[in-house]
């Protein structure tokens, strides 16, 4: 029998030790768990949320758009986009493209080379680069899935298949490098703890732009678009909410006290926002709405994201009240008054739930970010919230300028990408396909009745000789 005290050879010091001295197993485990939680927000979270929230004839198509995006981002990410987002600087807003697939790159200690700032060295993490690549992939995948919510119910699936890799390359990577990877907004001190700008504002601005270029749904779909399965939507929303523990809790890049603060603040703000949104629904429409509760939950999660580990608990409560109120107003009141918001068919209201809430979160972070909590945040650039001595509210204004860049770039890049695709294939399904839905797009349906989408055997009695004949026929 082998000696139980023998250390496995893989853990012994060698040319490539499995547990090098710099590895912190707790940080590595938490980062991979966080990455998995974020990934589950996209698949299955948003996949089944979208499937439940849309009209029955679009359930399968909406789910597939999310599923395809989740898969399509991965090869783009490891072949070129990760280094464009977190590698060496090419331009002040963009990193150099490169492979992230070799063991020589993935096994060594993770470093974000462009995050050096004045006398501060580049961020060096206590786990391998492979963990960082996987963690950041999950964020990129979720972002483009959120964008899809604006164009459900009419965008050509073939156009979407081209759009996803192009958008990750020319739009997402720019925001990620500028704010997180050491680009000019990072160097200037713009705060985005976990993606209020990089993920949510980007998806909201790009989604609204895409909705403009793709065009609206059929009039009959815009006028009547009931969710086909609210219980399924609630299940997706629940995965999204709980997954946010990894979304915000993983962004100190460490299992430390700040990650705990970020997780708690996340749930404080989300719960508060859901309750406030529901109260507004009851006050104005005399009954609570399940869809409204989901929207309020999402706006709270989005709003706290830029400052999750940077603000105190009371500030998270305030942010929840604001995120349950202002996006409610823009979605339920303002969207019915402004001609532009009426003209552009943003299917699931991503502009309100992600862009508006993301701007609010970034601005409020500029007010409430506490200096002591900022000192715990890895990519800190001597910033402080305006309520804590920030000169002339400078951090607040930096946050707004940062938001303007993210909006402007996403509008420009998304427009160019879609116009280029339009030269090759239509962005939109045909009128006939729009009338049919899933069956026209995929040859499949989410809820097939007996005799639909399958071959059935039908027995008929011959009236003259009593013979039983077996007939196979395709269902109509």
Short mmCIF file of C-alpha atoms in Angstrom, two decimals:
data_model
loop_
_atom_site.label_atom_id
_atom_site.label_comp_id
_atom_site.label_asym_id
_atom_site.label_seq_id
_atom_site.Cartn_x
_atom_site.Cartn_y
_atom_site.Cartn_z
CA UNK A 1 0.00 0.00 0.00
CA UNK A 2 1.32 3.48 -0.87
CA UNK A 3 2.35 5.77 1.95
CA UNK A 4 -0.53 8.19 2.59
CA UNK A 5 1.87 10.97 3.48
CA UNK A 6 3.55 10.98 0.06
CA UNK A 7 2.98 14.32 -1.71
CA UNK A 8 1.68 13.90 -5.28
CA UNK A 9 4.52 14.47 -7.69
CA UNK A 10 2.61 17.25 -9.45
CA UNK A 11 2.87 19.42 -6.34
CA UNK A 12 6.63 19.06 -6.01
CA UNK A 13 8.88 21.85 -7.20
CA UNK A 14 9.93 21.16 -10.75
CA UNK A 15 10.11 22.81 -14.13
CA UNK A 16 6.35 23.53 -14.04
CA UNK A 17 5.02 23.06 -10.50
CA UNK A 18 1.24 22.67 -10.22
CA UNK A 19 1.21 24.82 -7.09
CA UNK A 20 3.89 27.49 -7.49
CA UNK A 21 4.75 29.81 -4.61
CA UNK A 22 2.78 32.71 -6.04
CA UNK A 23 -0.48 30.72 -6.29
CA UNK A 24 -3.16 31.56 -3.74
CA UNK A 25 -5.53 28.60 -3.85
CA UNK A 26 -8.37 30.51 -2.19
CA UNK A 27 -8.19 33.36 -4.70
CA UNK A 28 -7.93 30.92 -7.59
CA UNK A 29 -10.91 28.86 -6.39
CA UNK A 30 -13.09 31.94 -5.82
CA UNK A 31 -12.16 33.42 -9.18
CA UNK A 32 -13.09 30.25 -11.06
CA UNK A 33 -16.34 29.95 -9.07
CA UNK A 34 -17.13 33.59 -9.83
CA UNK A 35 -16.42 33.01 -13.51
CA UNK A 36 -18.78 30.04 -13.50
CA UNK A 37 -21.50 32.08 -11.77
CA UNK A 38 -21.15 34.83 -14.37
CA UNK A 39 -21.21 32.27 -17.16
CA UNK A 40 -24.39 30.76 -15.74
CA UNK A 41 -26.00 34.19 -15.92
CA UNK A 42 -25.71 33.92 -19.68
CA UNK A 43 -26.23 30.19 -20.09
CA UNK A 44 -28.76 29.16 -18.87
CA UNK A 45 -29.88 32.37 -17.10
CA UNK A 46 -30.48 34.80 -19.95
CA UNK A 47 -31.27 31.96 -22.36
CA UNK A 48 -34.35 30.93 -20.39
CA UNK A 49 -35.18 34.49 -19.29
CA UNK A 50 -35.45 35.54 -22.92
CA UNK A 51 -37.30 32.35 -23.85
CA UNK A 52 -39.94 33.08 -21.23
CA UNK A 53 -40.34 36.83 -21.73
CA UNK A 54 -41.04 36.85 -25.46
CA UNK A 55 -44.08 35.93 -27.49
CA UNK A 56 -44.60 32.19 -27.98
CA UNK A 57 -43.58 32.16 -31.63
CA UNK A 58 -40.20 33.72 -30.76
CA UNK A 59 -39.27 31.63 -27.69
CA UNK A 60 -36.84 29.31 -29.47
CA UNK A 61 -35.23 31.96 -31.64
CA UNK A 62 -34.64 34.25 -28.67
CA UNK A 63 -33.09 31.45 -26.62
CA UNK A 64 -30.90 30.39 -29.53
CA UNK A 65 -29.57 33.90 -30.12
CA UNK A 66 -28.36 33.94 -26.52
CA UNK A 67 -26.98 30.41 -26.70
CA UNK A 68 -25.11 31.07 -29.95
CA UNK A 69 -23.59 34.29 -28.62
CA UNK A 70 -22.33 32.53 -25.49
CA UNK A 71 -20.51 29.95 -27.59
CA UNK A 72 -19.31 32.27 -30.35
CA UNK A 73 -17.49 34.63 -27.99
CA UNK A 74 -15.10 31.95 -26.71
CA UNK A 75 -12.98 31.30 -29.83
CA UNK A 76 -12.83 35.04 -30.54
CA UNK A 77 -11.75 35.66 -26.96
CA UNK A 78 -8.85 33.21 -26.84
CA UNK A 79 -7.66 33.81 -30.42
CA UNK A 80 -7.43 37.61 -30.31
CA UNK A 81 -9.92 39.55 -28.15
CA UNK A 82 -8.57 38.83 -24.64
CA UNK A 83 -5.26 40.50 -25.38
CA UNK A 84 -7.07 43.36 -27.13
CA UNK A 85 -8.90 43.91 -23.84
CA UNK A 86 -6.25 43.11 -21.21
CA UNK A 87 -2.91 42.94 -23.00
CA UNK A 88 -0.21 45.39 -24.03
CA UNK A 89 -1.32 48.82 -25.24
CA UNK A 90 -1.69 49.41 -28.97
CA UNK A 91 -3.68 52.65 -28.69
CA UNK A 92 -4.87 54.59 -25.62
CA UNK A 93 -8.18 52.74 -25.93
CA UNK A 94 -7.13 49.39 -27.42
CA UNK A 95 -4.73 46.54 -26.72
CA UNK A 96 -2.66 44.52 -29.17
CA UNK A 97 -4.41 41.44 -30.55
CA UNK A 98 -2.80 38.07 -29.83
CA UNK A 99 -3.32 34.43 -28.96
CA UNK A 100 -4.29 33.26 -25.47
CA UNK A 101 -4.15 29.52 -26.05
CA UNK A 102 -0.61 28.35 -25.28
CA UNK A 103 0.49 26.95 -21.93
CA UNK A 104 3.42 29.39 -21.94
CA UNK A 105 0.87 32.19 -21.65
CA UNK A 106 -1.91 30.55 -19.64
CA UNK A 107 0.01 28.79 -16.84
CA UNK A 108 2.21 31.68 -15.55
CA UNK A 109 0.97 34.21 -13.00
CA UNK A 110 -1.69 36.56 -14.38
CA UNK A 111 -0.55 40.13 -15.09
CA UNK A 112 -2.46 43.02 -16.64
CA UNK A 113 0.53 44.72 -18.29
CA UNK A 114 -1.07 48.04 -19.20
CA UNK A 115 -2.43 48.78 -15.71
CA UNK A 116 0.80 50.32 -14.48
CA UNK A 117 0.02 53.84 -13.31
CA UNK A 118 2.68 56.45 -12.54
CA UNK A 119 4.62 54.77 -9.72
CA UNK A 120 2.18 51.88 -9.35
CA UNK A 121 3.23 48.58 -10.92
CA UNK A 122 0.94 46.61 -13.21
CA UNK A 123 -1.75 44.52 -11.53
CA UNK A 124 -0.35 41.07 -10.75
CA UNK A 125 -2.79 38.44 -9.55
CA UNK A 126 -2.32 35.37 -7.38
CA UNK A 127 -3.51 32.81 -9.91
CA UNK A 128 -2.67 31.74 -13.46
CA UNK A 129 -3.61 33.68 -16.57
CA UNK A 130 -5.96 30.86 -17.59
CA UNK A 131 -8.25 31.81 -14.69
CA UNK A 132 -8.30 35.45 -15.75
CA UNK A 133 -9.02 34.56 -19.37
CA UNK A 134 -11.99 32.41 -18.35
CA UNK A 135 -13.31 35.01 -15.88
CA UNK A 136 -13.23 37.83 -18.42
CA UNK A 137 -14.70 35.61 -21.16
CA UNK A 138 -17.85 35.23 -19.08
CA UNK A 139 -18.28 39.01 -18.92
CA UNK A 140 -17.78 39.45 -22.65
CA UNK A 141 -20.31 36.71 -23.41
CA UNK A 142 -22.96 38.12 -21.08
CA UNK A 143 -22.54 41.60 -22.58
CA UNK A 144 -23.39 40.59 -26.13
CA UNK A 145 -26.29 38.42 -24.88
CA UNK A 146 -27.72 41.47 -23.07
CA UNK A 147 -27.42 43.42 -26.32
CA UNK A 148 -29.51 40.75 -28.05
CA UNK A 149 -32.49 41.70 -25.87
CA UNK A 150 -32.98 44.83 -27.99
CA UNK A 151 -33.36 43.01 -31.32
CA UNK A 152 -35.35 39.91 -30.42
CA UNK A 153 -38.26 39.04 -32.65
CA UNK A 154 -36.92 40.18 -36.02
CA UNK A 155 -33.12 40.12 -36.49
CA UNK A 156 -31.89 37.57 -39.00
CA UNK A 157 -30.07 34.76 -37.22
CA UNK A 158 -27.44 34.72 -39.99
CA UNK A 159 -26.78 38.44 -39.49
CA UNK A 160 -26.52 37.81 -35.74
CA UNK A 161 -23.95 35.07 -36.33
CA UNK A 162 -21.75 37.60 -38.14
CA UNK A 163 -22.46 40.41 -35.72
CA UNK A 164 -21.32 38.68 -32.51
CA UNK A 165 -17.61 38.19 -33.34
CA UNK A 166 -17.36 41.58 -35.00
CA UNK A 167 -18.92 43.39 -32.05
CA UNK A 168 -16.72 41.65 -29.49
CA UNK A 169 -13.67 42.58 -31.56
CA UNK A 170 -14.38 46.19 -32.43
CA UNK A 171 -16.67 47.38 -29.66
CA UNK A 172 -16.45 45.38 -26.45
CA UNK A 173 -12.66 45.10 -26.42
CA UNK A 174 -12.32 48.88 -26.68
CA UNK A 175 -14.47 49.55 -23.63
CA UNK A 176 -12.83 46.75 -21.66
CA UNK A 177 -9.29 47.98 -22.35
CA UNK A 178 -10.14 51.66 -21.83
CA UNK A 179 -11.75 51.15 -18.41
CA UNK A 180 -10.28 47.90 -17.04
CA UNK A 181 -7.23 46.96 -19.06
CA UNK A 182 -5.11 50.05 -18.41
CA UNK A 183 -6.40 52.34 -21.15
CA UNK A 184 -6.92 56.07 -20.96
CA UNK A 185 -10.09 55.99 -18.82
CA UNK A 186 -8.36 53.69 -16.33
CA UNK A 187 -5.36 56.02 -16.19
CA UNK A 188 -7.65 59.01 -15.73
CA UNK A 189 -9.33 57.38 -12.73
CA UNK A 190 -12.81 56.51 -14.06
CA UNK A 191 -14.33 53.96 -11.67
CA UNK A 192 -16.17 50.88 -12.89
CA UNK A 193 -15.90 48.19 -10.26
CA UNK A 194 -17.53 45.38 -12.18
CA UNK A 195 -18.97 46.48 -15.51
CA UNK A 196 -21.62 49.17 -15.11
CA UNK A 197 -19.98 50.82 -18.10
CA UNK A 198 -18.02 48.05 -19.81
CA UNK A 199 -20.94 45.60 -19.75
CA UNK A 200 -24.25 47.33 -19.09
CA UNK A 201 -23.92 50.80 -20.57
CA UNK A 202 -22.20 49.27 -23.59
CA UNK A 203 -24.93 46.68 -24.15
CA UNK A 204 -27.69 49.24 -23.64
CA UNK A 205 -26.22 51.79 -26.06
CA UNK A 206 -25.26 49.17 -28.64
CA UNK A 207 -28.58 47.37 -28.30
CA UNK A 208 -30.59 50.55 -28.90
CA UNK A 209 -28.40 51.37 -31.90
CA UNK A 210 -28.84 47.86 -33.30
CA UNK A 211 -32.60 48.10 -32.84
CA UNK A 212 -32.56 51.29 -34.90
CA UNK A 213 -30.66 49.73 -37.82
CA UNK A 214 -32.45 46.38 -37.80
CA UNK A 215 -35.85 48.04 -37.68
CA UNK A 216 -38.97 47.28 -35.64
CA UNK A 217 -40.90 44.06 -35.18
CA UNK A 218 -44.12 43.50 -37.05
CA UNK A 219 -46.84 45.91 -35.93
CA UNK A 220 -48.88 43.01 -34.59
CA UNK A 221 -45.92 41.89 -32.45
CA UNK A 222 -45.26 45.37 -31.12
CA UNK A 223 -48.91 45.85 -30.23
CA UNK A 224 -49.30 42.45 -28.58
CA UNK A 225 -46.19 40.72 -27.23
CA UNK A 226 -47.28 38.70 -24.18
CA UNK A 227 -44.65 36.61 -22.37
CA UNK A 228 -45.20 32.95 -23.14
CA UNK A 229 -43.93 31.58 -19.81
CA UNK A 230 -43.47 33.89 -16.85
CA UNK A 231 -42.49 31.06 -14.51
CA UNK A 232 -39.63 30.19 -16.85
CA UNK A 233 -38.68 33.87 -16.97
CA UNK A 234 -38.61 33.97 -13.17
CA UNK A 235 -36.28 30.99 -13.11
CA UNK A 236 -33.94 32.79 -15.50
CA UNK A 237 -34.17 35.96 -13.45
CA UNK A 238 -33.29 34.02 -10.31
CA UNK A 239 -30.16 32.58 -11.93
CA UNK A 240 -29.26 36.08 -13.07
CA UNK A 241 -29.69 37.51 -9.57
CA UNK A 242 -27.74 34.83 -7.72
CA UNK A 243 -25.09 34.76 -10.42
CA UNK A 244 -24.41 38.40 -9.68
CA UNK A 245 -22.59 37.29 -6.53
CA UNK A 246 -19.81 36.19 -8.87
CA UNK A 247 -20.32 39.11 -11.26
CA UNK A 248 -19.52 41.67 -8.56
CA UNK A 249 -17.84 39.48 -5.96
CA UNK A 250 -15.12 38.40 -8.37
CA UNK A 251 -13.94 41.84 -9.40
CA UNK A 252 -11.47 42.59 -6.66
CA UNK A 253 -9.68 39.71 -8.45
CA UNK A 254 -9.24 38.19 -5.00
CA UNK A 255 -11.20 36.47 -2.24
CA UNK A 256 -10.77 39.34 0.19
CA UNK A 257 -12.87 41.55 2.46
CA UNK A 258 -13.82 43.80 -0.45
CA UNK A 259 -15.36 40.90 -2.36
CA UNK A 260 -17.60 40.25 0.66
CA UNK A 261 -18.65 43.89 0.73
CA UNK A 262 -19.39 43.80 -2.99
CA UNK A 263 -21.63 40.73 -2.69
CA UNK A 264 -23.63 42.17 0.20
CA UNK A 265 -24.09 45.55 -1.50
CA UNK A 266 -25.21 43.79 -4.66
CA UNK A 267 -28.12 42.08 -2.95
CA UNK A 268 -29.05 45.15 -0.87
CA UNK A 269 -29.42 47.27 -3.98
CA UNK A 270 -31.20 44.60 -6.05
CA UNK A 271 -33.79 43.83 -3.38
CA UNK A 272 -34.44 47.52 -2.71
CA UNK A 273 -34.82 48.34 -6.38
CA UNK A 274 -37.25 45.47 -6.95
CA UNK A 275 -39.42 46.64 -4.06
CA UNK A 276 -39.38 50.28 -5.16
CA UNK A 277 -40.27 49.38 -8.78
CA UNK A 278 -43.13 47.23 -7.51
CA UNK A 279 -44.41 50.07 -5.35
CA UNK A 280 -44.45 52.40 -8.34
CA UNK A 281 -46.42 49.78 -10.32
CA UNK A 282 -48.97 49.45 -7.52
CA UNK A 283 -49.25 53.22 -7.11
CA UNK A 284 -49.84 53.95 -10.80
CA UNK A 285 -51.32 50.72 -12.19
CA UNK A 286 -53.08 49.47 -9.03
CA UNK A 287 -51.45 46.02 -9.12
CA UNK A 288 -47.94 44.58 -8.87
CA UNK A 289 -46.36 43.21 -12.03
CA UNK A 290 -44.10 40.15 -12.17
CA UNK A 291 -42.37 41.55 -15.26
CA UNK A 292 -41.98 44.84 -13.43
CA UNK A 293 -40.38 43.07 -10.47
CA UNK A 294 -37.89 41.41 -12.81
CA UNK A 295 -37.08 44.76 -14.41
CA UNK A 296 -36.62 46.37 -11.00
CA UNK A 297 -34.33 43.56 -9.92
CA UNK A 298 -32.19 44.02 -13.03
CA UNK A 299 -31.91 47.80 -12.70
CA UNK A 300 -30.79 47.41 -9.09
CA UNK A 301 -28.15 44.86 -10.04
CA UNK A 302 -26.91 47.06 -12.87
CA UNK A 303 -26.86 50.25 -10.79
CA UNK A 304 -24.75 48.81 -7.98
CA UNK A 305 -22.27 47.16 -10.35
CA UNK A 306 -19.96 50.17 -10.93
CA UNK A 307 -19.59 50.72 -7.18
CA UNK A 308 -20.37 47.36 -5.57
CA UNK A 309 -17.20 47.18 -3.49
CA UNK A 310 -16.63 50.93 -3.34
CA UNK A 311 -19.70 52.20 -1.48
CA UNK A 312 -21.12 51.64 1.99
CA UNK A 313 -24.29 49.70 2.72
CA UNK A 314 -26.41 52.80 3.20
CA UNK A 315 -25.29 54.05 -0.21
CA UNK A 316 -26.37 50.72 -1.73
CA UNK A 317 -29.83 51.33 -0.29
CA UNK A 318 -29.95 54.81 -1.82
CA UNK A 319 -28.79 53.43 -5.16
CA UNK A 320 -31.55 50.83 -4.98
CA UNK A 321 -34.18 53.53 -4.46
CA UNK A 322 -32.84 55.54 -7.39
CA UNK A 323 -32.52 52.52 -9.69
CA UNK A 324 -36.08 51.45 -8.91
CA UNK A 325 -37.40 54.92 -9.71
CA UNK A 326 -35.62 56.63 -12.62
CA UNK A 327 -35.50 53.63 -15.01
CA UNK A 328 -39.14 52.96 -14.10
CA UNK A 329 -39.96 56.51 -15.16
CA UNK A 330 -37.96 56.36 -18.40
CA UNK A 331 -39.51 53.01 -19.36
CA UNK A 332 -43.12 53.49 -18.23
CA UNK A 333 -43.59 57.22 -18.84
CA UNK A 334 -40.84 58.86 -20.88
CA UNK A 335 -40.72 56.15 -23.55
CA UNK A 336 -44.35 56.94 -24.39
CA UNK A 337 -43.62 60.64 -24.85
CA UNK A 338 -40.28 60.94 -26.66
CA UNK A 339 -40.57 60.32 -30.43
CA UNK A 340 -37.14 58.63 -30.64
CA UNK A 341 -37.99 56.11 -27.93
CA UNK A 342 -41.28 55.36 -29.67
CA UNK A 343 -39.67 55.00 -33.10
CA UNK A 344 -36.90 52.58 -32.05
CA UNK A 345 -38.22 49.15 -31.13
CA UNK A 346 -36.07 48.06 -28.16
CA UNK A 347 -37.77 44.70 -27.55
CA UNK A 348 -36.96 44.14 -23.87
CA UNK A 349 -36.15 47.74 -22.95
CA UNK A 350 -32.39 47.17 -22.62
CA UNK A 351 -31.83 50.92 -22.98
CA UNK A 352 -33.69 51.52 -19.72
CA UNK A 353 -32.63 48.52 -17.67
CA UNK A 354 -28.95 48.59 -18.63
CA UNK A 355 -27.94 51.92 -20.19
CA UNK A 356 -29.96 54.22 -17.92
CA UNK A 357 -29.26 52.14 -14.82
CA UNK A 358 -25.58 51.86 -15.78
CA UNK A 359 -25.19 55.63 -16.09
CA UNK A 360 -26.94 56.10 -12.76
CA UNK A 361 -24.64 53.59 -11.10
CA UNK A 362 -21.52 55.19 -12.51
CA UNK A 363 -22.60 58.70 -11.50
CA UNK A 364 -23.62 57.64 -7.99
CA UNK A 365 -20.33 55.79 -7.59
CA UNK A 366 -18.64 59.10 -8.34
CA UNK A 367 -20.52 60.55 -5.38
CA UNK A 368 -20.47 57.68 -2.87
CA UNK A 369 -17.14 55.86 -3.45
CA UNK A 370 -15.46 55.70 -0.03
CA UNK A 371 -11.67 56.30 0.16
CA UNK A 372 -11.12 53.36 2.53
CA UNK A 373 -12.95 50.98 0.21
CA UNK A 374 -11.16 52.40 -2.81
CA UNK A 375 -7.86 51.48 -1.19
CA UNK A 376 -8.97 47.82 -1.25
CA UNK A 377 -9.77 47.89 -4.95
CA UNK A 378 -6.89 46.60 -7.05
CA UNK A 379 -6.91 49.04 -9.99
CA UNK A 380 -7.23 52.17 -7.85
CA UNK A 381 -5.90 55.47 -9.17
CA UNK A 382 -6.13 57.69 -6.08
CA UNK A 383 -9.79 58.44 -6.74
CA UNK A 384 -12.42 59.33 -4.16
CA UNK A 385 -16.13 59.99 -4.23
CA UNK A 386 -17.24 63.59 -4.32
CA UNK A 387 -18.98 63.21 -0.94
CA UNK A 388 -15.62 62.36 0.63
CA UNK A 389 -13.54 65.34 -0.34
CA UNK A 390 -13.31 64.98 -4.09
CA UNK A 391 -12.34 68.42 -5.32
CA UNK A 392 -15.30 70.22 -6.96
CA UNK A 393 -17.02 66.93 -7.58
CA UNK A 394 -14.29 65.96 -10.03
CA UNK A 395 -14.91 62.21 -9.71
CA UNK A 396 -18.60 62.69 -10.53
CA UNK A 397 -17.71 64.55 -13.72
CA UNK A 398 -15.08 61.99 -14.66
CA UNK A 399 -17.74 59.32 -14.41
CA UNK A 400 -20.03 61.22 -16.78
CA UNK A 401 -17.26 61.80 -19.30
CA UNK A 402 -16.40 58.10 -19.16
CA UNK A 403 -20.05 57.26 -19.83
CA UNK A 404 -20.08 59.58 -22.85
CA UNK A 405 -17.09 57.78 -24.37
CA UNK A 406 -18.65 54.33 -23.88
CA UNK A 407 -21.94 55.50 -25.40
CA UNK A 408 -20.27 57.26 -28.33
CA UNK A 409 -17.96 54.39 -29.22
CA UNK A 410 -20.71 51.78 -29.04
CA UNK A 411 -23.09 53.80 -31.18
CA UNK A 412 -20.37 54.37 -33.79
CA UNK A 413 -18.89 50.87 -33.82
CA UNK A 414 -22.27 49.10 -33.76
CA UNK A 415 -23.54 51.24 -36.63
CA UNK A 416 -20.49 50.55 -38.80
CA UNK A 417 -20.61 46.80 -38.08
CA UNK A 418 -24.30 46.50 -38.95
CA UNK A 419 -24.03 48.61 -42.10
CA UNK A 420 -21.11 46.43 -43.23
CA UNK A 421 -23.12 43.25 -42.60
CA UNK A 422 -26.06 44.74 -44.46
CA UNK A 423 -23.90 44.89 -47.60
CA UNK A 424 -23.65 41.10 -47.47
CA UNK A 425 -26.94 39.84 -46.04
CA UNK A 426 -30.20 41.39 -44.77
CA UNK A 427 -30.22 42.37 -41.11
CA UNK A 428 -33.86 41.49 -40.79
CA UNK A 429 -35.98 38.42 -41.50
CA UNK A 430 -38.44 38.54 -44.37
CA UNK A 431 -42.03 39.54 -43.72
CA UNK A 432 -43.14 35.94 -44.16
CA UNK A 433 -40.57 34.71 -41.65
CA UNK A 434 -41.61 37.40 -39.19
CA UNK A 435 -45.20 36.22 -39.35
CA UNK A 436 -44.26 32.57 -38.69
CA UNK A 437 -41.45 32.97 -36.14
CA UNK A 438 -39.41 30.05 -34.80
CA UNK A 439 -40.50 27.47 -37.36
CA UNK A 440 -39.41 29.71 -40.22
CA UNK A 441 -36.11 30.62 -38.58
CA UNK A 442 -35.09 27.18 -37.30
CA UNK A 443 -37.59 24.58 -38.53
CA UNK A 444 -38.36 23.94 -34.85
CA UNK A 445 -40.78 25.20 -32.24
CA UNK A 446 -40.48 25.62 -28.51
CA UNK A 447 -43.89 24.11 -27.76
CA UNK A 448 -44.78 21.54 -30.43
CA UNK A 449 -48.30 20.16 -30.18
CA UNK A 450 -49.11 16.54 -31.06
CA UNK A 451 -48.72 16.13 -34.79
CA UNK A 452 -46.60 19.27 -35.19
CA UNK A 453 -42.95 19.04 -36.20
CA UNK A 454 -42.92 15.23 -36.20
CA UNK A 455 -44.08 12.27 -38.22
CA UNK A 456 -47.17 10.59 -36.92
CA UNK A 457 -48.69 7.24 -37.66
CA UNK A 458 -52.34 7.23 -38.47
CA UNK A 459 -54.46 4.11 -38.67
CA UNK A 460 -57.48 4.18 -40.93
CA UNK A 461 -60.19 1.55 -41.38
CA UNK A 462 -60.90 0.56 -44.92
CA UNK A 463 -64.66 0.73 -45.31
CA UNK A 464 -64.97 -2.03 -47.88
CA UNK A 465 -62.75 -4.94 -46.83
CA UNK A 466 -62.03 -4.12 -43.16
CA UNK A 467 -58.26 -4.15 -43.70
CA UNK A 468 -56.23 -1.88 -41.41
CA UNK A 469 -53.75 0.19 -43.34
CA UNK A 470 -50.84 2.08 -41.82
CA UNK A 471 -50.31 5.49 -43.23
CA UNK A 472 -47.41 7.79 -42.47
CA UNK A 473 -47.89 11.41 -43.15
CA UNK A 474 -46.19 14.65 -42.31
CA UNK A 475 -48.11 16.87 -39.96
CA UNK A 476 -49.09 20.21 -41.33
#
